[in-house]
């Protein structure tokens, strides 16, 4: 077994603290890479707090992982020692079901294995990227470009693919009016991709102080949701709303901002189920849809697209000792726009 240093929550009530654990030896198809940076996703906090379902503890969060290959198994063809490597939210799936065969491992019909807070095929808990090294089957390891800033690439592995995938699926682009609801980790990537794909992008935010940043990120418009006059100006205006909000919010209000046949795409996952008023969707034949992360081929496509178009995340690099403070700021919507842990501080 490989000894690993990490940071774990021992229970939903305790702060994260140093914790030593072990990973499996490198198998014939495995890649071991040393973790240099790991992004901090709001899903980490939801899962530590048991917001969605009872978690597996101790929990080592982190699914925006980038680093350098340390060792490869005998049968590994795609990676060699010293290469850059990355892993997102998934580390395994059945590979045989209809969805896996289409490269939609995130929707594996048998059930995929998530990078942490999940049970591997060996029945043992998985541990994530708030740690110094990881062992992953090569099929779930991604290639990243050495031309981009490495810490700023880390958030692409979740915030990036989670926004790229629905925008591609619904072919959002030229001629579309896209609203990005919530300017945090996911939201700011949604803005960058929406702009890159040619849509007119508006940020809908509960934080008026983010207006200047929204513009810098490329957004064409900004609506402070606390100002009724600004909200009135975008009634029936959008083709798509990309909803990244992590807390309960008024779906009726947002549905009223869609055009006829508009689509409200949920990627945020509040702890409570969302409540959709029937009149909000039947008047104007509107849809409420959802999208979960992305499969391996599309995640690689997104990483290559980012390398070709010089797209990375806007980050605040943090010491792992400051993780609790960062969670507190994230809960207040005070993140510009993704915290990334410098693993050298572990
Ligand atoms: P984040 O950085 O905290 O951003 C969320 C943003 O939502 C905040 O910055 C804030 O933006 C807005 N917000 C927060 N509370 C709000 C409230 N009460 N009312 C209105 N707006 C509010 O979080 P994230 O990492 O981007 O994740 C966002 C959500 O997506 C989380 O629930 C996360 O679990 C989920 N997620 C889903 C997937 C998936 O596969 N679908 C993948 C990753 C994450 P403003 O200040 O601009 O209002
Ligand atoms: Zn995430
Ligand atoms: Zn499958």
mmCIF file of C-alpha atoms and ligand atoms in Angstrom:
data_model
loop_
_atom_site.group_PDB
_atom_site.id
_atom_site.type_symbol
_atom_site.label_atom_id
_atom_site.label_comp_id
_atom_site.label_asym_id
_atom_site.label_seq_id
_atom_site.Cartn_x
_atom_site.Cartn_y
_atom_site.Cartn_z
ATOM 1 C CA UNK A 1 0.000 0.000 0.000
ATOM 2 C CA UNK A 2 1.090 3.594 -0.631
ATOM 3 C CA UNK A 3 1.184 5.930 2.396
ATOM 4 C CA UNK A 4 -0.662 9.219 1.735
ATOM 5 C CA UNK A 5 -0.897 12.553 3.566
ATOM 6 C CA UNK A 6 -4.210 14.330 3.339
ATOM 7 C CA UNK A 7 -6.808 16.543 4.954
ATOM 8 C CA UNK A 8 -10.050 14.912 6.082
ATOM 9 C CA UNK A 9 -13.319 15.655 7.813
ATOM 10 C CA UNK A 10 -13.799 12.999 10.497
ATOM 11 C CA UNK A 11 -17.533 13.812 10.687
ATOM 12 C CA UNK A 12 -19.944 16.490 9.380
ATOM 13 C CA UNK A 13 -19.454 18.389 12.642
ATOM 14 C CA UNK A 14 -15.644 18.570 12.649
ATOM 15 C CA UNK A 15 -13.273 20.890 10.799
ATOM 16 C CA UNK A 16 -10.926 19.412 8.232
ATOM 17 C CA UNK A 17 -7.580 18.357 9.729
ATOM 18 C CA UNK A 18 -4.460 16.418 8.670
ATOM 19 C CA UNK A 19 -5.099 12.677 8.247
ATOM 20 C CA UNK A 20 -2.782 9.924 7.021
ATOM 21 C CA UNK A 21 -4.232 7.069 4.985
ATOM 22 C CA UNK A 22 -3.253 4.539 2.292
ATOM 23 C CA UNK A 23 -3.942 4.026 -1.393
ATOM 24 C CA UNK A 24 -3.690 0.816 -3.412
ATOM 25 C CA UNK A 25 -0.421 -0.162 -5.080
ATOM 26 C CA UNK A 26 -0.139 0.838 -8.744
ATOM 27 C CA UNK A 27 -1.836 -1.915 -10.800
ATOM 28 C CA UNK A 28 -1.025 -2.770 -14.446
ATOM 29 C CA UNK A 29 -3.515 -0.167 -15.763
ATOM 30 C CA UNK A 30 -3.040 2.449 -13.039
ATOM 31 C CA UNK A 31 -1.372 5.834 -13.054
ATOM 32 C CA UNK A 32 -0.025 7.292 -9.807
ATOM 33 C CA UNK A 33 0.404 11.043 -9.855
ATOM 34 C CA UNK A 34 1.565 13.478 -7.213
ATOM 35 C CA UNK A 35 -1.034 16.166 -6.636
ATOM 36 C CA UNK A 36 0.245 19.709 -7.094
ATOM 37 C CA UNK A 37 -3.062 21.614 -6.949
ATOM 38 C CA UNK A 38 -6.671 20.820 -6.099
ATOM 39 C CA UNK A 39 -9.679 23.095 -6.605
ATOM 40 C CA UNK A 40 -12.297 23.651 -3.898
ATOM 41 C CA UNK A 41 -15.801 22.937 -5.215
ATOM 42 C CA UNK A 42 -19.009 23.831 -3.378
ATOM 43 C CA UNK A 43 -19.860 20.115 -3.720
ATOM 44 C CA UNK A 44 -16.984 19.403 -1.296
ATOM 45 C CA UNK A 45 -18.774 21.427 1.346
ATOM 46 C CA UNK A 46 -22.229 19.937 0.546
ATOM 47 C CA UNK A 47 -20.796 16.439 0.958
ATOM 48 C CA UNK A 48 -18.833 17.102 4.152
ATOM 49 C CA UNK A 49 -22.026 18.531 5.657
ATOM 50 C CA UNK A 50 -24.196 15.565 4.522
ATOM 51 C CA UNK A 51 -26.377 18.052 2.572
ATOM 52 C CA UNK A 52 -27.342 15.468 -0.053
ATOM 53 C CA UNK A 53 -26.987 12.044 1.604
ATOM 54 C CA UNK A 54 -25.097 10.479 4.532
ATOM 55 C CA UNK A 55 -21.410 10.576 3.606
ATOM 56 C CA UNK A 56 -18.557 8.121 4.155
ATOM 57 C CA UNK A 57 -16.215 9.356 6.919
ATOM 58 C CA UNK A 58 -13.363 10.115 7.304
ATOM 59 C CA UNK A 59 -13.863 12.086 4.058
ATOM 60 C CA UNK A 60 -10.972 13.466 1.995
ATOM 61 C CA UNK A 61 -12.700 15.833 -0.464
ATOM 62 C CA UNK A 62 -11.374 17.205 -3.754
ATOM 63 C CA UNK A 63 -12.216 16.409 -7.378
ATOM 64 C CA UNK A 64 -10.379 19.107 -9.317
ATOM 65 C CA UNK A 65 -6.987 17.440 -9.267
ATOM 66 C CA UNK A 66 -3.852 18.201 -11.276
ATOM 67 C CA UNK A 67 -0.299 16.951 -10.850
ATOM 68 C CA UNK A 68 2.680 15.074 -12.218
ATOM 69 C CA UNK A 69 2.918 11.345 -12.963
ATOM 70 C CA UNK A 70 5.103 9.461 -10.488
ATOM 71 C CA UNK A 71 4.586 5.836 -11.561
ATOM 72 C CA UNK A 72 2.666 3.928 -14.244
ATOM 73 C CA UNK A 73 1.534 0.285 -14.462
ATOM 74 C CA UNK A 74 3.067 -2.108 -17.004
ATOM 75 C CA UNK A 75 0.119 -1.864 -19.410
ATOM 76 C CA UNK A 76 -0.330 1.912 -19.318
ATOM 77 C CA UNK A 77 0.159 3.394 -22.781
ATOM 78 C CA UNK A 78 -1.078 6.991 -22.519
ATOM 79 C CA UNK A 79 1.115 8.321 -19.704
ATOM 80 C CA UNK A 80 4.770 8.214 -18.665
ATOM 81 C CA UNK A 81 6.626 9.353 -15.566
ATOM 82 C CA UNK A 82 6.904 13.167 -15.456
ATOM 83 C CA UNK A 83 3.788 13.865 -17.590
ATOM 84 C CA UNK A 84 1.135 16.289 -16.367
ATOM 85 C CA UNK A 85 -2.080 14.507 -15.408
ATOM 86 C CA UNK A 86 -5.525 15.349 -14.064
ATOM 87 C CA UNK A 87 -8.577 13.669 -12.567
ATOM 88 C CA UNK A 88 -12.055 15.094 -12.077
ATOM 89 C CA UNK A 89 -15.131 13.750 -10.318
ATOM 90 C CA UNK A 90 -14.966 10.153 -11.596
ATOM 91 C CA UNK A 91 -12.422 7.356 -11.060
ATOM 92 C CA UNK A 92 -14.333 4.343 -12.407
ATOM 93 C CA UNK A 93 -17.551 3.122 -14.048
ATOM 94 C CA UNK A 94 -18.888 -0.153 -15.506
ATOM 95 C CA UNK A 95 -17.585 0.707 -19.051
ATOM 96 C CA UNK A 96 -20.211 -1.659 -20.556
ATOM 97 C CA UNK A 97 -23.607 -0.010 -20.214
ATOM 98 C CA UNK A 98 -25.221 2.029 -22.980
ATOM 99 C CA UNK A 99 -24.131 5.321 -21.406
ATOM 100 C CA UNK A 100 -20.548 4.270 -20.672
ATOM 101 C CA UNK A 101 -20.204 3.088 -24.287
ATOM 102 C CA UNK A 102 -21.256 6.572 -25.418
ATOM 103 C CA UNK A 103 -18.649 8.208 -23.154
ATOM 104 C CA UNK A 104 -21.309 9.338 -20.703
ATOM 105 C CA UNK A 105 -19.663 7.676 -17.691
ATOM 106 C CA UNK A 106 -21.240 10.310 -15.433
ATOM 107 C CA UNK A 107 -24.583 8.659 -16.195
ATOM 108 C CA UNK A 108 -23.322 5.030 -15.881
ATOM 109 C CA UNK A 109 -26.448 2.890 -15.509
ATOM 110 C CA UNK A 110 -24.740 0.524 -13.081
ATOM 111 C CA UNK A 111 -23.356 3.377 -10.970
ATOM 112 C CA UNK A 112 -19.993 5.058 -11.386
ATOM 113 C CA UNK A 113 -17.284 5.460 -8.752
ATOM 114 C CA UNK A 114 -16.755 9.061 -7.698
ATOM 115 C CA UNK A 115 -13.341 10.394 -6.735
ATOM 116 C CA UNK A 116 -14.284 10.632 -3.048
ATOM 117 C CA UNK A 117 -17.236 9.791 -0.787
ATOM 118 C CA UNK A 118 -17.887 6.716 -2.928
ATOM 119 C CA UNK A 119 -17.090 2.992 -2.781
ATOM 120 C CA UNK A 120 -14.632 1.577 -5.332
ATOM 121 C CA UNK A 121 -15.192 -1.740 -7.077
ATOM 122 C CA UNK A 122 -13.048 -3.262 -4.293
ATOM 123 C CA UNK A 123 -15.706 -2.098 -1.809
ATOM 124 C CA UNK A 124 -13.321 0.376 -0.193
ATOM 125 C CA UNK A 125 -13.990 4.131 0.198
ATOM 126 C CA UNK A 126 -12.413 6.493 -2.317
ATOM 127 C CA UNK A 127 -10.419 9.496 -1.104
ATOM 128 C CA UNK A 128 -10.057 12.725 -3.068
ATOM 129 C CA UNK A 129 -7.570 15.386 -3.998
ATOM 130 C CA UNK A 130 -6.908 17.182 -0.691
ATOM 131 C CA UNK A 131 -3.888 14.860 -0.486
ATOM 132 C CA UNK A 132 -0.379 14.493 -1.835
ATOM 133 C CA UNK A 133 -0.749 11.585 -4.262
ATOM 134 C CA UNK A 134 -3.450 9.521 -6.020
ATOM 135 C CA UNK A 135 -3.732 6.219 -7.928
ATOM 136 C CA UNK A 136 -6.306 6.132 -10.746
ATOM 137 C CA UNK A 137 -7.076 3.712 -13.608
ATOM 138 C CA UNK A 138 -5.586 5.277 -16.746
ATOM 139 C CA UNK A 139 -9.025 5.462 -18.432
ATOM 140 C CA UNK A 140 -9.992 8.112 -15.839
ATOM 141 C CA UNK A 141 -6.811 10.184 -16.056
ATOM 142 C CA UNK A 142 -6.801 13.206 -18.379
ATOM 143 C CA UNK A 143 -4.090 15.018 -20.286
ATOM 144 C CA UNK A 144 -3.490 18.712 -19.680
ATOM 145 C CA UNK A 145 -1.473 21.243 -21.607
ATOM 146 C CA UNK A 146 1.772 22.633 -20.181
ATOM 147 C CA UNK A 147 0.961 25.971 -21.863
ATOM 148 C CA UNK A 148 -1.668 26.953 -19.289
ATOM 149 C CA UNK A 149 -1.149 27.964 -15.649
ATOM 150 C CA UNK A 150 -1.413 24.667 -13.772
ATOM 151 C CA UNK A 151 -3.283 25.876 -10.642
ATOM 152 C CA UNK A 152 -5.779 27.721 -12.875
ATOM 153 C CA UNK A 153 -6.413 24.515 -14.865
ATOM 154 C CA UNK A 154 -7.493 22.521 -11.773
ATOM 155 C CA UNK A 155 -11.060 23.950 -11.591
ATOM 156 C CA UNK A 156 -11.684 22.966 -15.212
ATOM 157 C CA UNK A 157 -11.961 19.362 -13.976
ATOM 158 C CA UNK A 158 -15.329 20.082 -12.340
ATOM 159 C CA UNK A 159 -16.444 23.726 -12.676
ATOM 160 C CA UNK A 160 -15.203 23.705 -16.277
ATOM 161 C CA UNK A 161 -16.782 20.499 -17.552
ATOM 162 C CA UNK A 162 -20.025 21.016 -15.595
ATOM 163 C CA UNK A 163 -20.691 24.235 -17.498
ATOM 164 C CA UNK A 164 -19.113 23.236 -20.843
ATOM 165 C CA UNK A 165 -21.200 20.057 -21.163
ATOM 166 C CA UNK A 166 -24.742 21.545 -20.997
ATOM 167 C CA UNK A 167 -23.781 24.509 -23.193
ATOM 168 C CA UNK A 168 -22.522 22.059 -25.826
ATOM 169 C CA UNK A 169 -25.474 19.668 -25.386
ATOM 170 C CA UNK A 170 -28.039 22.441 -26.005
ATOM 171 C CA UNK A 171 -25.778 23.964 -28.692
ATOM 172 C CA UNK A 172 -25.741 27.363 -27.013
ATOM 173 C CA UNK A 173 -24.022 29.896 -29.244
ATOM 174 C CA UNK A 174 -24.487 32.700 -31.753
ATOM 175 C CA UNK A 175 -27.959 34.235 -31.681
ATOM 176 C CA UNK A 176 -28.757 32.914 -28.176
ATOM 177 C CA UNK A 177 -29.318 34.979 -25.068
ATOM 178 C CA UNK A 178 -27.776 33.058 -22.168
ATOM 179 C CA UNK A 179 -28.188 33.971 -18.506
ATOM 180 C CA UNK A 180 -25.686 32.607 -16.012
ATOM 181 C CA UNK A 181 -27.322 32.556 -12.589
ATOM 182 C CA UNK A 182 -24.811 32.862 -9.709
ATOM 183 C CA UNK A 183 -21.268 34.100 -10.254
ATOM 184 C CA UNK A 184 -19.124 31.602 -8.338
ATOM 185 C CA UNK A 185 -16.860 28.746 -9.399
ATOM 186 C CA UNK A 186 -19.255 27.214 -11.927
ATOM 187 C CA UNK A 187 -20.838 30.527 -12.901
ATOM 188 C CA UNK A 188 -17.635 32.265 -13.927
ATOM 189 C CA UNK A 189 -16.704 29.306 -16.155
ATOM 190 C CA UNK A 190 -20.233 29.377 -17.627
ATOM 191 C CA UNK A 191 -19.650 33.016 -18.556
ATOM 192 C CA UNK A 192 -16.285 32.273 -20.192
ATOM 193 C CA UNK A 193 -17.652 29.358 -22.244
ATOM 194 C CA UNK A 194 -20.891 31.151 -23.161
ATOM 195 C CA UNK A 195 -18.901 34.104 -24.484
ATOM 196 C CA UNK A 196 -16.421 31.833 -26.291
ATOM 197 C CA UNK A 197 -19.326 29.996 -27.997
ATOM 198 C CA UNK A 198 -20.749 33.295 -29.272
ATOM 199 C CA UNK A 199 -23.833 33.764 -27.069
ATOM 200 C CA UNK A 200 -24.925 37.075 -25.567
ATOM 201 C CA UNK A 201 -24.195 36.436 -21.871
ATOM 202 C CA UNK A 202 -25.918 38.092 -18.903
ATOM 203 C CA UNK A 203 -24.932 37.431 -15.287
ATOM 204 C CA UNK A 204 -27.837 37.239 -12.821
ATOM 205 C CA UNK A 205 -26.309 37.811 -9.392
ATOM 206 C CA UNK A 206 -27.287 38.393 -5.786
ATOM 207 C CA UNK A 207 -23.997 40.311 -5.329
ATOM 208 C CA UNK A 208 -24.080 43.778 -6.998
ATOM 209 C CA UNK A 209 -20.349 44.104 -6.164
ATOM 210 C CA UNK A 210 -19.554 41.475 -8.843
ATOM 211 C CA UNK A 211 -20.699 43.685 -11.745
ATOM 212 C CA UNK A 212 -17.213 44.886 -12.756
ATOM 213 C CA UNK A 213 -15.829 41.331 -12.575
ATOM 214 C CA UNK A 214 -18.667 40.012 -14.730
ATOM 215 C CA UNK A 215 -17.674 42.488 -17.423
ATOM 216 C CA UNK A 216 -13.996 41.538 -17.117
ATOM 217 C CA UNK A 217 -14.978 37.894 -17.566
ATOM 218 C CA UNK A 218 -16.611 38.877 -20.856
ATOM 219 C CA UNK A 219 -20.307 39.095 -19.856
ATOM 220 C CA UNK A 220 -22.307 41.534 -21.966
ATOM 221 C CA UNK A 221 -24.849 42.392 -19.265
ATOM 222 C CA UNK A 222 -25.279 42.210 -15.512
ATOM 223 C CA UNK A 223 -28.505 42.104 -13.541
ATOM 224 C CA UNK A 224 -28.471 42.680 -9.779
ATOM 225 C CA UNK A 225 -31.353 40.473 -8.677
ATOM 226 C CA UNK A 226 -31.944 42.734 -5.654
ATOM 227 C CA UNK A 227 -33.027 45.585 -7.991
ATOM 228 C CA UNK A 228 -36.656 45.072 -9.209
ATOM 229 C CA UNK A 229 -36.194 47.574 -12.070
ATOM 230 C CA UNK A 230 -33.205 45.668 -13.491
ATOM 231 C CA UNK A 231 -35.131 42.389 -13.146
ATOM 232 C CA UNK A 232 -38.138 43.855 -14.965
ATOM 233 C CA UNK A 233 -35.853 44.739 -17.883
ATOM 234 C CA UNK A 234 -35.089 41.050 -18.578
ATOM 235 C CA UNK A 235 -38.606 39.521 -18.259
ATOM 236 C CA UNK A 236 -39.119 36.992 -21.081
ATOM 237 C CA UNK A 237 -35.631 37.739 -22.397
ATOM 238 C CA UNK A 238 -33.473 34.587 -22.250
ATOM 239 C CA UNK A 239 -33.267 31.435 -24.370
ATOM 240 C CA UNK A 240 -31.333 29.630 -21.619
ATOM 241 C CA UNK A 241 -30.616 30.090 -17.934
ATOM 242 C CA UNK A 242 -27.612 28.180 -16.583
ATOM 243 C CA UNK A 243 -28.476 27.918 -12.883
ATOM 244 C CA UNK A 244 -25.389 27.403 -10.688
ATOM 245 C CA UNK A 245 -26.925 28.456 -7.370
ATOM 246 C CA UNK A 246 -26.047 26.258 -4.384
ATOM 247 C CA UNK A 247 -28.889 27.391 -2.088
ATOM 248 C CA UNK A 248 -32.724 27.443 -2.326
ATOM 249 C CA UNK A 249 -34.027 30.096 -4.745
ATOM 250 C CA UNK A 250 -37.266 31.253 -6.360
ATOM 251 C CA UNK A 251 -37.672 29.181 -9.549
ATOM 252 C CA UNK A 252 -40.907 31.030 -10.475
ATOM 253 C CA UNK A 253 -39.031 34.308 -10.684
ATOM 254 C CA UNK A 254 -36.278 32.902 -12.890
ATOM 255 C CA UNK A 255 -38.700 31.044 -15.182
ATOM 256 C CA UNK A 256 -40.399 34.379 -15.840
ATOM 257 C CA UNK A 257 -37.145 35.621 -17.373
ATOM 258 C CA UNK A 258 -37.217 32.926 -20.105
ATOM 259 C CA UNK A 259 -38.649 33.385 -23.599
ATOM 260 C CA UNK A 260 -41.265 30.994 -24.984
ATOM 261 C CA UNK A 261 -39.616 27.544 -25.270
ATOM 262 C CA UNK A 262 -36.779 28.722 -23.014
ATOM 263 C CA UNK A 263 -34.788 26.187 -20.983
ATOM 264 C CA UNK A 264 -33.732 26.548 -17.360
ATOM 265 C CA UNK A 265 -30.709 24.262 -16.895
ATOM 266 C CA UNK A 266 -30.013 23.276 -13.282
ATOM 267 C CA UNK A 267 -26.410 22.470 -12.456
ATOM 268 C CA UNK A 268 -26.428 23.821 -8.889
ATOM 269 C CA UNK A 269 -27.546 21.292 -6.273
ATOM 270 C CA UNK A 270 -29.167 22.940 -3.226
ATOM 271 C CA UNK A 271 -29.673 20.656 -0.214
ATOM 272 C CA UNK A 272 -33.485 20.905 -0.571
ATOM 273 C CA UNK A 273 -35.414 19.821 -3.706
ATOM 274 C CA UNK A 274 -36.264 22.711 -6.031
ATOM 275 C CA UNK A 275 -39.896 23.751 -6.326
ATOM 276 C CA UNK A 276 -41.163 24.425 -9.850
ATOM 277 C CA UNK A 277 -44.537 26.227 -10.148
ATOM 278 C CA UNK A 278 -46.620 24.578 -12.906
ATOM 279 C CA UNK A 279 -47.785 27.942 -14.282
ATOM 280 C CA UNK A 280 -44.126 28.982 -14.533
ATOM 281 C CA UNK A 281 -43.500 26.313 -17.171
ATOM 282 C CA UNK A 282 -46.818 25.839 -18.971
ATOM 283 C CA UNK A 283 -47.160 29.517 -19.880
ATOM 284 C CA UNK A 284 -44.570 29.705 -22.652
ATOM 285 C CA UNK A 285 -43.890 25.943 -22.946
ATOM 286 C CA UNK A 286 -40.728 26.245 -20.871
ATOM 287 C CA UNK A 287 -38.468 23.412 -19.703
ATOM 288 C CA UNK A 288 -36.527 22.784 -16.545
ATOM 289 C CA UNK A 289 -33.563 20.540 -17.280
ATOM 290 C CA UNK A 290 -30.453 19.321 -15.491
ATOM 291 C CA UNK A 291 -26.907 18.301 -16.294
ATOM 292 C CA UNK A 292 -24.238 16.461 -14.289
ATOM 293 C CA UNK A 293 -20.492 17.008 -14.713
ATOM 294 C CA UNK A 294 -19.310 15.350 -17.986
ATOM 295 C CA UNK A 295 -17.949 12.070 -19.370
ATOM 296 C CA UNK A 296 -14.297 11.342 -19.996
ATOM 297 C CA UNK A 297 -14.185 12.073 -23.762
ATOM 298 C CA UNK A 298 -16.000 15.385 -23.344
ATOM 299 C CA UNK A 299 -13.812 16.367 -20.387
ATOM 300 C CA UNK A 300 -10.716 15.798 -22.549
ATOM 301 C CA UNK A 301 -12.385 17.749 -25.388
ATOM 302 C CA UNK A 302 -13.036 20.649 -22.959
ATOM 303 C CA UNK A 303 -9.432 20.608 -21.689
ATOM 304 C CA UNK A 304 -8.138 20.674 -25.278
ATOM 305 C CA UNK A 305 -10.569 23.478 -26.161
ATOM 306 C CA UNK A 306 -9.324 25.480 -23.167
ATOM 307 C CA UNK A 307 -5.688 24.925 -24.195
ATOM 308 C CA UNK A 308 -6.426 26.025 -27.774
ATOM 309 C CA UNK A 309 -8.408 29.093 -26.660
ATOM 310 C CA UNK A 310 -6.360 30.061 -23.613
ATOM 311 C CA UNK A 311 -9.218 29.564 -21.148
ATOM 312 C CA UNK A 312 -8.507 28.924 -17.471
ATOM 313 C CA UNK A 313 -10.235 29.615 -14.191
ATOM 314 C CA UNK A 314 -9.787 32.811 -12.140
ATOM 315 C CA UNK A 315 -8.403 31.553 -8.860
ATOM 316 C CA UNK A 316 -7.287 32.417 -5.344
ATOM 317 C CA UNK A 317 -4.441 30.084 -4.391
ATOM 318 C CA UNK A 318 -4.714 29.022 -0.731
ATOM 319 C CA UNK A 319 -2.725 27.259 1.949
ATOM 320 C CA UNK A 320 -4.504 24.046 2.957
ATOM 321 C CA UNK A 321 -4.542 25.289 6.556
ATOM 322 C CA UNK A 322 -6.979 28.009 5.425
ATOM 323 C CA UNK A 323 -9.536 25.574 4.026
ATOM 324 C CA UNK A 324 -12.180 26.259 6.705
ATOM 325 C CA UNK A 325 -11.904 30.035 6.174
ATOM 326 C CA UNK A 326 -12.326 29.471 2.434
ATOM 327 C CA UNK A 327 -15.485 27.393 3.029
ATOM 328 C CA UNK A 328 -16.909 30.230 5.149
ATOM 329 C CA UNK A 329 -16.231 32.733 2.373
ATOM 330 C CA UNK A 330 -17.671 30.372 -0.261
ATOM 331 C CA UNK A 331 -20.897 30.055 1.758
ATOM 332 C CA UNK A 332 -21.260 33.843 1.650
ATOM 333 C CA UNK A 333 -20.795 33.904 -2.143
ATOM 334 C CA UNK A 334 -17.427 35.585 -1.526
ATOM 335 C CA UNK A 335 -15.188 33.656 -3.905
ATOM 336 C CA UNK A 336 -13.340 35.212 -6.858
ATOM 337 C CA UNK A 337 -13.845 32.790 -8.428
ATOM 338 C CA UNK A 338 -12.378 29.485 -7.300
ATOM 339 C CA UNK A 339 -10.192 28.605 -4.344
ATOM 340 C CA UNK A 340 -7.357 26.263 -5.311
ATOM 341 C CA UNK A 341 -5.205 24.516 -2.718
ATOM 342 C CA UNK A 342 -1.438 24.672 -3.221
ATOM 343 C CA UNK A 343 -0.610 21.113 -2.198
ATOM 344 C CA UNK A 344 2.975 22.122 -1.353
ATOM 345 C CA UNK A 345 1.421 23.567 1.843
ATOM 346 C CA UNK A 346 0.150 20.153 2.996
HETATM 347 P P1 LIG B 1 -19.973 28.689 -5.509
HETATM 348 O O1 LIG B 1 -18.619 29.006 -6.009
HETATM 349 O O2 LIG B 1 -20.274 28.839 -4.058
HETATM 350 O O3 LIG B 1 -21.022 29.558 -6.390
HETATM 351 C C1 LIG B 1 -22.397 29.575 -6.159
HETATM 352 C C2 LIG B 1 -22.911 30.998 -6.428
HETATM 353 O O4 LIG B 1 -24.337 30.977 -6.294
HETATM 354 C C3 LIG B 1 -22.460 32.039 -5.419
HETATM 355 O O5 LIG B 1 -21.211 32.593 -5.702
HETATM 356 C C4 LIG B 1 -23.557 33.096 -5.527
HETATM 357 O O6 LIG B 1 -23.337 33.911 -6.670
HETATM 358 C C5 LIG B 1 -24.781 32.249 -5.832
HETATM 359 N N1 LIG B 1 -25.590 32.036 -4.596
HETATM 360 C C6 LIG B 1 -25.222 31.409 -3.473
HETATM 361 N N2 LIG B 1 -26.224 31.406 -2.584
HETATM 362 C C7 LIG B 1 -27.261 32.028 -3.163
HETATM 363 C C8 LIG B 1 -28.588 32.325 -2.779
HETATM 364 N N3 LIG B 1 -29.048 31.978 -1.547
HETATM 365 N N4 LIG B 1 -29.392 32.962 -3.660
HETATM 366 C C9 LIG B 1 -28.933 33.308 -4.871
HETATM 367 N N5 LIG B 1 -27.671 33.061 -5.284
HETATM 368 C C10 LIG B 1 -26.854 32.444 -4.454
HETATM 369 O O7 LIG B 1 -20.355 27.177 -5.842
HETATM 370 P P2 LIG B 1 -19.917 26.261 -7.113
HETATM 371 O O8 LIG B 1 -18.729 25.472 -6.743
HETATM 372 O O9 LIG B 1 -19.939 27.091 -8.331
HETATM 373 O O10 LIG B 1 -21.132 25.222 -7.145
HETATM 374 C C11 LIG B 1 -22.440 25.676 -7.374
HETATM 375 C C12 LIG B 1 -23.426 24.538 -7.198
HETATM 376 O O11 LIG B 1 -23.242 23.595 -8.243
HETATM 377 C C13 LIG B 1 -23.269 23.751 -5.898
HETATM 378 O O12 LIG B 1 -24.544 23.388 -5.418
HETATM 379 C C14 LIG B 1 -22.501 22.528 -6.335
HETATM 380 O O13 LIG B 1 -22.684 21.411 -5.502
HETATM 381 C C15 LIG B 1 -23.111 22.291 -7.688
HETATM 382 N N6 LIG B 1 -22.313 21.470 -8.620
HETATM 383 C C16 LIG B 1 -22.989 20.674 -9.483
HETATM 384 C C17 LIG B 1 -22.317 19.922 -10.424
HETATM 385 C C18 LIG B 1 -23.078 19.106 -11.412
HETATM 386 O O14 LIG B 1 -22.558 18.110 -11.905
HETATM 387 N N7 LIG B 1 -24.278 19.500 -11.784
HETATM 388 C C19 LIG B 1 -20.925 19.961 -10.457
HETATM 389 C C20 LIG B 1 -20.254 20.802 -9.585
HETATM 390 C C21 LIG B 1 -20.952 21.562 -8.665
HETATM 391 P P3 LIG B 1 -23.801 35.474 -6.681
HETATM 392 O O15 LIG B 1 -22.980 36.113 -5.588
HETATM 393 O O16 LIG B 1 -23.438 35.915 -8.041
HETATM 394 O O17 LIG B 1 -25.263 35.484 -6.425
HETATM 395 ZN ZN1 LIG B 2 -17.289 19.859 -8.160
HETATM 396 ZN ZN1 LIG B 3 -21.787 2.108 -17.165
#
